[in-house]
Structures are given as C-alpha cells and as structure tokens.
Amino acid sequence: MNNSSLEKIAKLMVAPSKGILAADESTGTIKKRLDSISVESNEINRRAYREMLFTAPEIEKYISAVILFDETLRQNSRSGKRLTEILQEKHIIPGIKVDKGTWPCPGYNEYPITQGLDQLKQRCDEYYELGAKFTKWRAVIKIINSFTPEEVIEANALTLALYASTAQESGLVPIVEPEVLMDGNHEIDICQKVTETTLKLVFDKLNQFNVNLNGIVLKPNMVLSGSDSNQEIDHSEVADKTLNILKGCVPKSVPGIAFLSGGQNEIEATENLNYINQTDNLPWEVTFSYGRALQQTALYKWKGEEKNVSVSQKAFIHRAKMNSLAHDGKYKSNLENQ
Ligand code: 13P
C-alpha cells in the first residue's frame, strides 16, 4: 500500500469547490429511478443516462470524482470510448461501489447489515487494474421506533473497517459510508444519538484494523428528524447538531467529509450543506457526495429522449454548481432562478 498516493487521491476527491457524484445505483435501484420516468432499465438506457451526466459541459468545474457501479466501470460510451476514460480526460476520478447491498442482520432481522466481504480483496485488485482509484461501501443503520441496538451498529462498523482496510491494501481510497437512515418517525435527537454511537464505533474499528485515516473519505448522514415525524427543523439546527457530532467523533487527520443526501430534497440538501460550511475553521473539507439530490431534476427532464439531453445536462450542472457553492458556504437561494 502506498500511503502518499492514497492521501493525495483522498484530498483531490474533496478539493475546494468540488464534490462527488454518486452514480453507483445498483441494478435494482437504477431500475426504480428509470421506472419513475417510464424508461426500460436495460444496459443501453442505463449507459445513455450515465453518459449524459458524465458528458455534461463543465462538469469538471464542480465534480471531483464519480462513484460507479460495476457495469458502468466496464462500459463503453456510444462512440466506443470507455466511460471511465471520458471522466479521466476531464480529470474526474473514477471510483467503484464494492458492497453487495444489505440483508437482515443475523439475530436482529428487522435491521440490515451490508454484505460483500467475500472475495473483496480479489475484486478490489481487479478494480484497481481497471482504473478505479477509490471504492465505496454503504452501511445502513435503521432506526425503528426510535431505537437501534448497539450490537447491530457494531457489526456494521466492523464490516466497514474490514472493507476500508482491504481497499487500502489494494491501493484504493475507501469512502466509508455509515448511513443512519432518515426513514422512521423519530425526532432529531434520536438521529443525533444514533449517529454519534455509529461514528464512535466506526472510528474505533477503523483504528483497530489499522486504516490510514489520512487516506479515507467519510460519507455520513446529516443529523435530521425522521421522514415520518412531523418535527420541523431549520437548517441552522441541522448544521449545529451535525457539526457537534462530527467534531466529537471524526479525527482531524480525516481529509474530508462528503455527505450523502439520503432522501432530502435537492434544495434542502444544498441549504444544509451551505449552513454547515458557514462555520469557520472546520478541520476537514466538508462537501457533498449526492446521488438523488444531484440527479432528481435531471432525470425527470431527460425522460430517456435524445432531444432532452441538453436541458437535462443543464439541470444537473445547475445542481452541481449550487452544491459547489455550498461546499464553500457561498450558496444563496436566489441563485436557484438564474
Ligand atoms: P443519496 O445522495 O441519494 O442518498 O445517495 C448517495 C449514496 O451514494 C448512497 O449510497
């Protein structure tokens, strides 16, 4: 493992004014997205959609890295060029999701645990050869009736650490993603408590398995109330509570934190990131690694039709630009209409 190249890549992934596009929806998830615009989920349409995003004019001004799914990493564009080559020509770093989704946690079947450790080293080695520079693993922490057993969090933290250590041994920067889900009727303080326990356990395990913290990117959730609770929270409270936890749990050696959007709408995700970045002297770069909150409007405008490519790309670039401003704490809502 070459520590200095891991650290260099991690820093580039969270470079100022830039963020990460999560385009690594699994075959099942991308089908749901394409179903929502009545487009068949086949290899050609999935490629057309992702090629539309990657070739959007000026994407490289706002996007440092793209997380891909296995199919996309191996796919050629319509003109025959590898999709990863299209990204690399724009100095955008390609990475790969390596987890295999969730299954019921043994002993706690209502709660998920992420699978994918089998043959992980071999898969990481192959992805390195194919040009990936980083990886992603998403652990999903569910809150049911305002409660998550610590055993489930610990099991997820352990698998995240085993994954991160494996990725680094293959020369790949691990995105460490412990997502406390927004689903549920819990209030924000419960999310705060579960997020705190999760991050503490994750960093304990990362240390136990000798993960080089200078060579990772942390991808956490923001601290939010459950999507089925009626609790109204303003952006400054989300920012305060989120930063409070992060400052207590995330060592300064971690170069960057790139949030997931996790079901927030596009504007909320931008506003919350901007509020977080209004705080001076944060010890890490704090940016976005959004999937839905970068793609939602673009997907609806595209509708699977060639004639909509340009308008869809504009919508995608607009969101990327708004979030780039939010990374720097310079977003203003009146920019949405320009
Ligand atoms: P969302 O921003 O849509 O939550 O997706 C980010 C992601 O990569 C989840 O693993």
PDB file of C-alpha atoms in Angstrom, residues 65-216:
ATOM      1  CA  ALA A  65     -14.973  12.209  -8.601  1.00  0.00           C
ATOM      2  CA  VAL A  66     -17.764   9.851  -9.671  1.00  0.00           C
ATOM      3  CA  ILE A  67     -18.803   6.636  -7.906  1.00  0.00           C
ATOM      4  CA  LEU A  68     -19.687   3.971 -10.465  1.00  0.00           C
ATOM      5  CA  PHE A  69     -21.433   0.613 -10.433  1.00  0.00           C
ATOM      6  CA  ASP A  70     -19.601  -2.459 -11.789  1.00  0.00           C
ATOM      7  CA  GLU A  71     -21.462  -2.355 -15.119  1.00  0.00           C
ATOM      8  CA  THR A  72     -20.530   1.295 -15.773  1.00  0.00           C
ATOM      9  CA  LEU A  73     -16.858   0.833 -14.913  1.00  0.00           C
ATOM     10  CA  ARG A  74     -16.619  -1.739 -17.698  1.00  0.00           C
ATOM     11  CA  GLN A  75     -18.876   0.065 -20.193  1.00  0.00           C
ATOM     12  CA  ASN A  76     -18.016   1.887 -23.407  1.00  0.00           C
ATOM     13  CA  SER A  77     -19.745   5.080 -24.473  1.00  0.00           C
ATOM     14  CA  ARG A  78     -21.796   5.225 -27.654  1.00  0.00           C
ATOM     15  CA  SER A  79     -18.696   6.292 -29.567  1.00  0.00           C
ATOM     16  CA  GLY A  80     -16.741   3.294 -28.246  1.00  0.00           C
ATOM     17  CA  LYS A  81     -14.645   5.099 -25.624  1.00  0.00           C
ATOM     18  CA  ARG A  82     -14.584   3.691 -22.091  1.00  0.00           C
ATOM     19  CA  LEU A  83     -16.851   5.789 -19.823  1.00  0.00           C
ATOM     20  CA  THR A  84     -14.004   5.961 -17.292  1.00  0.00           C
ATOM     21  CA  GLU A  85     -11.775   7.457 -19.993  1.00  0.00           C
ATOM     22  CA  ILE A  86     -14.326  10.203 -20.600  1.00  0.00           C
ATOM     23  CA  LEU A  87     -14.122  11.055 -16.890  1.00  0.00           C
ATOM     24  CA  GLN A  88     -10.327  10.829 -16.689  1.00  0.00           C
ATOM     25  CA  GLU A  89      -9.902  13.167 -19.681  1.00  0.00           C
ATOM     26  CA  LYS A  90     -11.707  15.753 -17.541  1.00  0.00           C
ATOM     27  CA  HIS A  91      -9.527  14.933 -14.518  1.00  0.00           C
ATOM     28  CA  ILE A  92     -12.527  13.425 -12.733  1.00  0.00           C
ATOM     29  CA  ILE A  93     -11.544  10.468 -10.554  1.00  0.00           C
ATOM     30  CA  PRO A  94     -13.467   7.205 -11.154  1.00  0.00           C
ATOM     31  CA  GLY A  95     -14.384   5.005  -8.201  1.00  0.00           C
ATOM     32  CA  ILE A  96     -16.469   1.904  -7.619  1.00  0.00           C
ATOM     33  CA  LYS A  97     -19.133   0.667  -5.220  1.00  0.00           C
ATOM     34  CA  VAL A  98     -17.908  -2.653  -3.810  1.00  0.00           C
ATOM     35  CA  ASP A  99     -20.576  -3.584  -1.281  1.00  0.00           C
ATOM     36  CA  LYS A 100     -23.253  -6.089  -2.315  1.00  0.00           C
ATOM     37  CA  GLY A 101     -26.239  -4.444  -0.682  1.00  0.00           C
ATOM     38  CA  THR A 102     -27.961  -5.277   2.579  1.00  0.00           C
ATOM     39  CA  TRP A 103     -29.539  -8.363   4.133  1.00  0.00           C
ATOM     40  CA  PRO A 104     -31.207  -8.934   7.514  1.00  0.00           C
ATOM     41  CA  CYS A 105     -28.683  -8.817  10.355  1.00  0.00           C
ATOM     42  CA  PRO A 106     -28.452 -12.264  11.979  1.00  0.00           C
ATOM     43  CA  GLY A 107     -30.133 -12.183  15.394  1.00  0.00           C
ATOM     44  CA  TYR A 108     -31.716  -8.788  14.648  1.00  0.00           C
ATOM     45  CA  ASN A 109     -33.636  -9.496  11.451  1.00  0.00           C
ATOM     46  CA  GLU A 110     -35.522  -6.198  11.292  1.00  0.00           C
ATOM     47  CA  TYR A 111     -32.213  -4.336  10.974  1.00  0.00           C
ATOM     48  CA  PRO A 112     -29.944  -4.509   7.913  1.00  0.00           C
ATOM     49  CA  ILE A 113     -26.260  -5.359   7.640  1.00  0.00           C
ATOM     50  CA  THR A 114     -24.197  -4.868   4.492  1.00  0.00           C
ATOM     51  CA  GLN A 115     -22.733  -7.859   2.684  1.00  0.00           C
ATOM     52  CA  GLY A 116     -19.796  -8.087   0.275  1.00  0.00           C
ATOM     53  CA  LEU A 117     -16.656  -9.090   2.196  1.00  0.00           C
ATOM     54  CA  ASP A 118     -16.326 -12.405   0.270  1.00  0.00           C
ATOM     55  CA  GLN A 119     -13.566 -12.134  -2.349  1.00  0.00           C
ATOM     56  CA  LEU A 120     -13.393  -8.403  -1.644  1.00  0.00           C
ATOM     57  CA  LYS A 121      -9.591  -8.307  -1.974  1.00  0.00           C
ATOM     58  CA  GLN A 122      -9.698 -10.005  -5.387  1.00  0.00           C
ATOM     59  CA  ARG A 123     -12.450  -7.656  -6.568  1.00  0.00           C
ATOM     60  CA  CYS A 124     -10.559  -4.587  -5.331  1.00  0.00           C
ATOM     61  CA  ASP A 125      -7.397  -5.761  -7.108  1.00  0.00           C
ATOM     62  CA  GLU A 126      -9.336  -6.171 -10.339  1.00  0.00           C
ATOM     63  CA  TYR A 127     -10.980  -2.751  -9.988  1.00  0.00           C
ATOM     64  CA  TYR A 128      -7.556  -1.194  -9.428  1.00  0.00           C
ATOM     65  CA  GLU A 129      -6.372  -2.772 -12.698  1.00  0.00           C
ATOM     66  CA  LEU A 130      -9.497  -1.425 -14.431  1.00  0.00           C
ATOM     67  CA  GLY A 131      -8.573   2.126 -13.379  1.00  0.00           C
ATOM     68  CA  ALA A 132     -10.657   2.737 -10.246  1.00  0.00           C
ATOM     69  CA  LYS A 133      -8.917   4.946  -7.691  1.00  0.00           C
ATOM     70  CA  PHE A 134     -11.373   4.655  -4.844  1.00  0.00           C
ATOM     71  CA  THR A 135     -14.202   2.474  -3.525  1.00  0.00           C
ATOM     72  CA  LYS A 136     -17.464   2.870  -1.639  1.00  0.00           C
ATOM     73  CA  TRP A 137     -19.198   0.713   0.966  1.00  0.00           C
ATOM     74  CA  ARG A 138     -22.541   1.780   2.432  1.00  0.00           C
ATOM     75  CA  ALA A 139     -23.542   0.544   5.865  1.00  0.00           C
ATOM     76  CA  VAL A 140     -27.214   1.162   6.594  1.00  0.00           C
ATOM     77  CA  ILE A 141     -28.272   1.898  10.163  1.00  0.00           C
ATOM     78  CA  LYS A 142     -32.017   1.745  10.596  1.00  0.00           C
ATOM     79  CA  ILE A 143     -33.916   3.359  13.464  1.00  0.00           C
ATOM     80  CA  ILE A 144     -37.128   1.501  14.336  1.00  0.00           C
ATOM     81  CA  ASN A 145     -39.478   3.152  16.836  1.00  0.00           C
ATOM     82  CA  SER A 146     -36.632   5.447  17.882  1.00  0.00           C
ATOM     83  CA  PHE A 147     -34.260   2.558  18.644  1.00  0.00           C
ATOM     84  CA  THR A 148     -31.253   0.785  17.101  1.00  0.00           C
ATOM     85  CA  PRO A 149     -29.446  -1.995  19.032  1.00  0.00           C
ATOM     86  CA  GLU A 150     -25.768  -1.212  19.609  1.00  0.00           C
ATOM     87  CA  GLU A 151     -24.852  -4.773  18.519  1.00  0.00           C
ATOM     88  CA  VAL A 152     -26.190  -4.031  15.028  1.00  0.00           C
ATOM     89  CA  ILE A 153     -24.233  -0.781  14.827  1.00  0.00           C
ATOM     90  CA  GLU A 154     -21.091  -2.556  15.998  1.00  0.00           C
ATOM     91  CA  ALA A 155     -21.469  -5.333  13.394  1.00  0.00           C
ATOM     92  CA  ASN A 156     -21.878  -2.736  10.641  1.00  0.00           C
ATOM     93  CA  ALA A 157     -18.897  -0.738  11.948  1.00  0.00           C
ATOM     94  CA  LEU A 158     -16.751  -3.874  11.921  1.00  0.00           C
ATOM     95  CA  THR A 159     -17.614  -4.723   8.306  1.00  0.00           C
ATOM     96  CA  LEU A 160     -16.923  -1.102   7.295  1.00  0.00           C
ATOM     97  CA  ALA A 161     -13.474  -1.306   8.897  1.00  0.00           C
ATOM     98  CA  LEU A 162     -12.654  -4.668   7.261  1.00  0.00           C
ATOM     99  CA  TYR A 163     -13.730  -3.209   3.923  1.00  0.00           C
ATOM    100  CA  ALA A 164     -11.718   0.012   4.370  1.00  0.00           C
ATOM    101  CA  SER A 165      -8.568  -1.855   5.340  1.00  0.00           C
ATOM    102  CA  THR A 166      -8.945  -4.221   2.355  1.00  0.00           C
ATOM    103  CA  ALA A 167      -9.481  -1.335  -0.081  1.00  0.00           C
ATOM    104  CA  GLN A 168      -6.358   0.459   1.147  1.00  0.00           C
ATOM    105  CA  GLU A 169      -4.331  -2.764   0.827  1.00  0.00           C
ATOM    106  CA  SER A 170      -5.368  -2.793  -2.857  1.00  0.00           C
ATOM    107  CA  GLY A 171      -4.265   0.858  -3.259  1.00  0.00           C
ATOM    108  CA  LEU A 172      -7.817   2.245  -3.317  1.00  0.00           C
ATOM    109  CA  VAL A 173      -9.170   5.086  -1.162  1.00  0.00           C
ATOM    110  CA  PRO A 174     -12.215   3.826   0.773  1.00  0.00           C
ATOM    111  CA  ILE A 175     -15.283   6.017   1.052  1.00  0.00           C
ATOM    112  CA  VAL A 176     -16.564   4.955   4.476  1.00  0.00           C
ATOM    113  CA  GLU A 177     -20.339   5.410   4.435  1.00  0.00           C
ATOM    114  CA  PRO A 178     -22.283   4.754   7.618  1.00  0.00           C
ATOM    115  CA  GLU A 179     -25.786   5.981   6.768  1.00  0.00           C
ATOM    116  CA  VAL A 180     -28.252   6.428   9.602  1.00  0.00           C
ATOM    117  CA  LEU A 181     -31.464   6.288   7.601  1.00  0.00           C
ATOM    118  CA  MET A 182     -33.960   9.119   7.619  1.00  0.00           C
ATOM    119  CA  ASP A 183     -36.851   6.584   7.399  1.00  0.00           C
ATOM    120  CA  GLY A 184     -38.970   6.471  10.549  1.00  0.00           C
ATOM    121  CA  ASN A 185     -40.923   8.661  12.927  1.00  0.00           C
ATOM    122  CA  HIS A 186     -38.065   9.520  15.293  1.00  0.00           C
ATOM    123  CA  GLU A 187     -37.170  13.056  16.348  1.00  0.00           C
ATOM    124  CA  ILE A 188     -33.857  14.709  15.534  1.00  0.00           C
ATOM    125  CA  ASP A 189     -32.323  13.992  18.953  1.00  0.00           C
ATOM    126  CA  ILE A 190     -32.641  10.238  18.337  1.00  0.00           C
ATOM    127  CA  CYS A 191     -30.871  10.592  14.992  1.00  0.00           C
ATOM    128  CA  GLN A 192     -28.178  12.618  16.769  1.00  0.00           C
ATOM    129  CA  LYS A 193     -27.669   9.900  19.394  1.00  0.00           C
ATOM    130  CA  VAL A 194     -27.609   7.013  16.900  1.00  0.00           C
ATOM    131  CA  THR A 195     -25.257   8.929  14.563  1.00  0.00           C
ATOM    132  CA  GLU A 196     -22.909   9.649  17.448  1.00  0.00           C
ATOM    133  CA  THR A 197     -22.812   5.984  18.555  1.00  0.00           C
ATOM    134  CA  THR A 198     -22.297   4.920  14.945  1.00  0.00           C
ATOM    135  CA  LEU A 199     -19.398   7.278  14.235  1.00  0.00           C
ATOM    136  CA  LYS A 200     -17.687   6.456  17.532  1.00  0.00           C
ATOM    137  CA  LEU A 201     -17.857   2.722  16.809  1.00  0.00           C
ATOM    138  CA  VAL A 202     -16.798   3.204  13.180  1.00  0.00           C
ATOM    139  CA  PHE A 203     -13.635   5.115  14.157  1.00  0.00           C
ATOM    140  CA  ASP A 204     -12.848   2.608  16.944  1.00  0.00           C
ATOM    141  CA  LYS A 205     -12.975  -0.214  14.400  1.00  0.00           C
ATOM    142  CA  LEU A 206     -11.073   1.712  11.700  1.00  0.00           C
ATOM    143  CA  ASN A 207      -8.270   2.213  14.224  1.00  0.00           C
ATOM    144  CA  GLN A 208      -8.359  -1.441  15.323  1.00  0.00           C
ATOM    145  CA  PHE A 209      -7.880  -2.553  11.708  1.00  0.00           C
ATOM    146  CA  ASN A 210      -5.051  -0.079  11.007  1.00  0.00           C
ATOM    147  CA  VAL A 211      -6.891   2.001   8.454  1.00  0.00           C
ATOM    148  CA  ASN A 212      -4.865   5.069   7.431  1.00  0.00           C
ATOM    149  CA  LEU A 213      -7.320   7.857   8.281  1.00  0.00           C
ATOM    150  CA  ASN A 214      -5.452  10.311   6.038  1.00  0.00           C
ATOM    151  CA  GLY A 215      -6.440   8.106   3.116  1.00  0.00           C
ATOM    152  CA  ILE A 216     -10.218   7.805   3.544  1.00  0.00           C
TER     153      ILE A 216
END
